[in-house]
Amino acid sequence: MRKYNTILVDVDTNTARITINRADKMNALNAETLAEISAIFDELENDHTVRGVIFTGAGSKAFIAGADITEFQGLTASEAFALAERGHLQVMDKIANFSKPVIAAVNGFALGGGLELAMACHIRVASEGAKLGLPEVSLGIIPGYGGTQRLTQLVGRGKALEMIMTADMIVAEEALTWGLVNYVVPADELLTKCYSLLEKIYTRSPIAISYAIDAVNTSLINPENGFKKEIELFAQSFDTVESKEGIQAFIEKRKPNF
Ligand code: COA
């Protein structure tokens, strides 16, 4: 594994934990951090010992307090276009389309690009009192790493526009009622909850899980293609060793060995 400056990577048996390590800057995403996130996901995609990822922030205050605002100063529209496009393709879409489960452990402020990154993850678990928001309009800009789209998909147009237009933060407990996070747990149980969700997922077929992620994501881009994709991947799943094992194990009344 290559050396990283702004992120920590801890790999145990099956799980890679990525920690944004800029606690003194509330783990804000600067260009170097974004490039490192992109690189680590490429590394982990090809590492067959890794079956899932947990994403979190260093320290007790912030998950990620957004894009590094100091890098926004003096940006031209064409530079901003390139920045957003790179962020979508190299980071957010890469996480959303990762073939293994990615869980965001939201351990504090998840603002702007930080909430966008959490929303790109497949599942979100937040610690009690964590604050989430898209404050971009208070800076005179709009979310640029998928926030307008992924927030709308997760919570619907009304709540999404309320959060974006007011620029207000909501606490994790409220985010839970919106469906923006899957669970809220005490801070000292946050990682344990994420690991235990992954342990459950690891008992299921990894190939089927990657197909499910693909089918769900396709529907978000184009619902009609999503239905077609589901039919294709359902069919393809019958060609895998894992489906043969899963179905055989059911018939033999034993646990499957994936
Ligand atoms: N970009 C760059 N630096 C940031 C940052 C960001 N998004 N968020 C926090 N920081 C820096 C602060 O400038 C400060 O740096 P300094 O110590 O060199 O002055 C440090 O992190 C600590 O932040 P501070 O504001 O002092 O902490 P706080 O507890 O008073 O407030 C926040 C925490 C998260 C509410 C506040 O930092 C904030 O509003 N951040 C910006 C959030 C935002 O608008 N994000 C969207 C960007 S599009």
Coordinates of C-alpha atoms and ligand atoms in Angstrom, one line a residue:
M1 CA 0.0 0.0 0.0
R2 CA 1.4 3.4 -0.9
K3 CA 2.1 6.1 1.7
Y4 CA -0.6 8.8 2.3
N5 CA -0.2 12.2 3.9
T6 CA -3.7 13.3 4.7
I7 CA -5.5 10.0 5.3
L8 CA -4.9 7.0 7.6
V9 CA -5.7 3.6 6.3
D10 CA -6.1 0.7 8.8
V11 CA -6.8 -2.7 7.3
D12 CA -7.8 -5.6 9.6
T13 CA -8.9 -9.0 8.3
N14 CA -11.6 -7.9 5.9
T15 CA -12.2 -4.2 6.5
A16 CA -10.3 -1.1 5.5
R17 CA -10.9 1.9 7.7
I18 CA -10.1 5.2 6.0
T19 CA -9.7 8.2 8.4
I20 CA -9.3 11.8 7.0
N21 CA -6.5 13.0 9.1
R22 CA -6.7 16.8 9.2
A23 CA -8.4 17.3 12.6
D24 CA -6.9 20.8 13.0
K25 CA -8.8 21.8 9.8
M26 CA -11.9 19.9 10.7
N27 CA -10.8 17.3 8.1
A28 CA -11.7 19.7 5.3
L29 CA -11.1 18.2 1.8
N30 CA -8.2 19.9 0.1
A31 CA -6.8 18.8 -3.4
E32 CA -4.3 16.5 -1.8
T33 CA -6.9 14.7 0.3
L34 CA -9.3 14.3 -2.6
A35 CA -6.4 12.8 -4.7
E36 CA -5.5 10.4 -1.9
I37 CA -9.1 9.3 -1.4
S38 CA -9.3 8.6 -5.1
A39 CA -6.0 6.6 -5.0
I40 CA -6.9 4.5 -1.9
F41 CA -10.3 3.5 -3.5
D42 CA -8.4 2.3 -6.6
E43 CA -6.0 0.3 -4.3
L44 CA -8.8 -1.2 -2.3
E45 CA -10.9 -2.1 -5.3
N46 CA -8.1 -4.4 -6.4
D47 CA -7.3 -5.8 -3.0
H48 CA -9.2 -9.1 -2.7
T49 CA -8.7 -9.4 1.0
V50 CA -10.7 -6.2 1.6
R51 CA -14.4 -6.9 1.6
G52 CA -15.7 -3.5 2.9
V53 CA -14.7 0.0 3.9
I54 CA -15.5 2.3 6.8
F55 CA -14.9 6.0 6.2
T56 CA -14.5 8.4 9.1
G57 CA -12.7 11.6 10.3
A58 CA -9.9 12.1 12.8
G59 CA -10.7 13.7 16.2
S60 CA -13.9 14.0 18.0
K61 CA -15.3 17.2 16.4
A62 CA -15.7 16.6 12.7
F63 CA -16.3 13.9 10.1
I64 CA -15.5 16.4 7.3
A65 CA -16.4 20.1 7.5
G66 CA -16.6 20.4 3.7
A67 CA -14.3 21.3 0.9
D68 CA -11.3 23.3 1.9
I69 CA -12.7 26.8 1.5
T70 CA -9.2 28.4 1.3
E71 CA -8.8 26.6 -2.1
F72 CA -12.0 28.3 -3.4
Q73 CA -10.4 31.8 -3.3
G74 CA -9.9 33.3 -6.8
L75 CA -11.3 30.2 -8.6
T76 CA -12.6 31.0 -12.1
A77 CA -15.7 29.3 -13.5
S78 CA -13.8 27.0 -15.7
E79 CA -11.5 26.0 -12.8
A80 CA -14.6 25.4 -10.7
F81 CA -16.1 23.3 -13.4
A82 CA -12.9 21.1 -13.5
L83 CA -12.8 20.9 -9.7
A84 CA -16.4 19.7 -9.5
E85 CA -16.1 17.3 -12.4
R86 CA -12.9 15.8 -10.9
G87 CA -14.6 15.5 -7.5
H88 CA -17.6 13.7 -9.0
L89 CA -15.6 11.3 -11.2
Q90 CA -12.5 10.7 -9.1
V91 CA -14.0 10.6 -5.6
M92 CA -17.8 10.7 -5.1
D93 CA -18.8 8.4 -8.0
K94 CA -15.9 6.1 -7.3
I95 CA -17.2 5.6 -3.7
A96 CA -20.9 5.3 -4.8
N97 CA -20.0 2.7 -7.4
F98 CA -17.4 0.9 -5.3
S99 CA -18.2 -2.8 -5.7
K100 CA -17.9 -3.5 -1.9
P101 CA -19.9 -1.9 0.9
V102 CA -18.8 1.5 2.1
I103 CA -20.1 2.8 5.4
A104 CA -19.7 6.4 6.5
A105 CA -19.0 6.7 10.3
V106 CA -20.2 10.3 10.8
N107 CA -18.4 11.3 14.0
G108 CA -19.1 15.0 14.0
F109 CA -19.7 17.8 11.5
A110 CA -20.5 16.5 8.0
L111 CA -20.9 19.7 6.0
G112 CA -20.8 20.6 2.3
G113 CA -18.4 18.1 0.6
G114 CA -18.3 16.1 3.9
L115 CA -22.0 15.4 3.7
E116 CA -21.7 14.8 0.0
L117 CA -19.0 12.2 0.6
A118 CA -21.2 10.6 3.4
M119 CA -24.1 10.5 0.9
A120 CA -21.9 8.9 -1.7
C121 CA -21.2 6.0 0.8
H122 CA -23.7 3.2 0.7
I123 CA -24.7 3.4 4.4
R124 CA -24.4 6.2 7.0
V125 CA -24.1 5.7 10.8
A126 CA -23.8 8.9 12.8
S127 CA -22.8 9.6 16.4
E128 CA -25.3 11.3 18.7
G129 CA -25.2 15.1 18.2
A130 CA -23.3 15.0 14.9
K131 CA -24.3 17.9 12.7
L132 CA -25.1 17.6 9.0
G133 CA -25.7 20.3 6.4
L134 CA -25.0 21.8 3.0
P135 CA -24.0 25.4 3.8
E136 CA -22.8 26.3 0.3
V137 CA -25.4 29.0 -0.4
S138 CA -24.2 31.0 2.5
L139 CA -20.9 31.2 0.6
G140 CA -22.7 32.3 -2.6
I141 CA -22.2 28.9 -4.3
I142 CA -24.1 25.6 -4.6
P143 CA -23.1 22.1 -3.6
G144 CA -20.8 20.8 -6.3
Y145 CA -19.9 17.2 -5.4
G146 CA -23.4 15.7 -5.9
G147 CA -25.2 17.2 -3.0
T148 CA -28.2 18.6 -4.9
Q149 CA -28.8 15.1 -6.5
R150 CA -27.9 12.7 -3.7
L151 CA -29.7 14.6 -1.0
T152 CA -32.8 14.8 -3.1
Q153 CA -32.6 11.0 -3.7
L154 CA -32.2 10.3 0.0
V155 CA -34.8 12.7 1.6
G156 CA -37.0 14.0 -1.3
R157 CA -37.2 17.4 -3.0
G158 CA -38.9 19.3 -0.2
K159 CA -36.4 18.4 2.6
A160 CA -33.5 18.7 0.2
L161 CA -34.4 22.2 -0.9
E162 CA -35.1 23.2 2.7
M163 CA -31.6 22.1 3.8
I164 CA -29.9 23.6 0.8
M165 CA -31.8 26.9 0.8
T166 CA -31.6 27.6 4.6
A167 CA -28.0 26.3 4.7
D168 CA -28.9 25.1 8.3
M169 CA -27.4 22.2 10.0
I170 CA -29.5 19.4 11.4
V171 CA -28.5 17.1 14.2
A172 CA -28.1 13.4 13.6
E173 CA -31.2 12.5 15.5
E174 CA -33.3 14.6 13.1
A175 CA -31.3 13.3 10.1
L176 CA -32.4 9.8 11.2
T177 CA -36.1 10.8 10.9
W178 CA -35.4 12.2 7.4
G179 CA -33.8 9.0 6.3
L180 CA -30.5 10.8 5.8
V181 CA -28.6 8.5 8.2
N182 CA -29.3 4.8 8.8
Y183 CA -28.5 4.8 12.6
V184 CA -27.5 7.2 15.4
V185 CA -25.4 5.7 18.2
P186 CA -23.3 7.0 21.1
A187 CA -19.9 8.2 19.9
D188 CA -18.0 5.4 21.6
E189 CA -20.2 2.8 19.8
L190 CA -19.9 4.4 16.3
L191 CA -17.1 2.2 14.9
T192 CA -18.4 -1.0 16.6
K193 CA -21.8 -0.4 14.9
C194 CA -20.1 0.0 11.5
Y195 CA -18.0 -3.1 11.9
S196 CA -21.0 -5.2 13.0
L197 CA -23.0 -4.1 10.0
L198 CA -20.1 -5.1 7.7
E199 CA -19.7 -8.5 9.6
K200 CA -23.3 -9.2 8.7
I201 CA -22.8 -8.2 5.1
Y202 CA -19.7 -10.4 4.9
T203 CA -21.8 -13.5 5.5
R204 CA -23.6 -12.8 2.2
S205 CA -22.5 -13.3 -1.4
P206 CA -19.9 -10.6 -2.3
I207 CA -20.7 -11.0 -6.0
A208 CA -24.4 -10.6 -5.4
I209 CA -23.7 -7.5 -3.2
S210 CA -21.7 -5.9 -6.0
Y211 CA -24.5 -6.6 -8.5
A212 CA -27.1 -5.1 -6.0
I213 CA -25.0 -1.9 -5.7
D214 CA -24.7 -1.7 -9.5
A215 CA -28.5 -2.2 -10.0
V216 CA -29.5 0.3 -7.3
N217 CA -27.1 2.9 -8.6
T218 CA -28.3 2.5 -12.2
S219 CA -31.8 3.3 -11.2
L220 CA -30.7 6.6 -9.6
I221 CA -29.3 7.7 -13.0
N222 CA -32.2 6.3 -15.1
P223 CA -35.0 4.3 -13.6
E224 CA -35.9 2.5 -16.8
N225 CA -32.3 1.4 -17.2
G226 CA -32.3 0.3 -13.6
F227 CA -35.1 -2.2 -14.3
K228 CA -33.2 -3.5 -17.3
K229 CA -30.0 -3.7 -15.3
E230 CA -31.7 -5.7 -12.6
I231 CA -32.9 -8.3 -15.1
E232 CA -29.4 -8.6 -16.6
L233 CA -27.6 -8.9 -13.3
F234 CA -30.3 -11.2 -11.8
A235 CA -29.6 -13.5 -14.8
Q236 CA -25.8 -13.1 -14.5
S237 CA -25.9 -14.0 -10.9
F238 CA -27.1 -17.5 -11.9
D239 CA -23.7 -18.0 -13.6
T240 CA -21.7 -17.4 -10.5
V241 CA -20.2 -20.1 -8.2
E242 CA -21.6 -18.1 -5.3
S243 CA -25.2 -18.6 -6.4
K244 CA -24.6 -22.3 -6.9
E245 CA -23.2 -22.4 -3.3
G246 CA -26.0 -20.3 -1.8
I247 CA -28.8 -22.3 -3.4
Q248 CA -27.1 -25.6 -2.6
A249 CA -26.5 -24.6 1.0
F250 CA -30.2 -23.7 1.4
I251 CA -31.3 -27.1 0.1
E252 CA -28.7 -28.9 2.3
K253 CA -29.9 -26.8 5.3
R254 CA -26.4 -25.4 6.1
K255 CA -24.8 -22.0 6.0
P256 CA -23.3 -21.0 2.6
N257 CA -19.6 -20.6 2.3
F258 CA -18.9 -17.5 0.2
Ligands
COA1 N1 -12.3 24.7 4.9 C1 -11.1 25.2 5.3 N2 -10.8 25.3 6.7 C2 -11.8 24.9 7.5 C3 -13.0 24.4 7.1 C4 -13.3 24.3 5.7 N3 -14.4 23.9 5.1 N4 -13.8 24.1 8.1 C5 -13.1 24.4 9.2 N5 -11.9 24.9 8.8 C6 -10.8 25.3 9.7 C7 -11.0 26.7 10.3 O1 -10.7 27.7 9.4 C8 -10.1 26.6 11.5 O2 -8.8 26.9 11.0 P1 -7.7 27.8 11.9 O3 -7.6 27.1 13.2 O4 -6.5 27.8 11.1 O5 -8.4 29.1 12.0 C9 -10.2 25.2 11.9 O6 -10.6 24.5 10.8 C10 -11.1 25.0 13.1 O7 -12.4 25.5 12.7 P2 -13.2 26.5 13.6 O8 -14.1 27.3 12.7 O9 -12.3 27.3 14.5 O10 -14.0 25.5 14.5 P3 -15.5 25.8 15.2 O11 -15.7 24.6 16.2 O12 -15.6 27.2 15.7 O13 -16.5 25.7 14.0 C11 -17.5 24.7 12.0 C12 -16.7 24.4 13.3 C13 -17.4 23.3 11.2 C14 -18.9 25.0 12.3 C15 -16.8 25.8 11.2 O14 -15.4 25.5 11.0 C16 -17.3 26.0 9.8 O15 -18.4 26.5 9.6 N6 -16.6 25.5 8.7 C17 -17.0 25.7 7.4 C18 -18.1 24.8 7.0 C19 -18.5 25.0 5.5 O16 -19.0 26.0 5.1 N7 -18.3 24.0 4.7 C20 -18.8 23.9 3.3 C21 -17.7 24.3 2.4 S1 -18.4 24.3 0.8

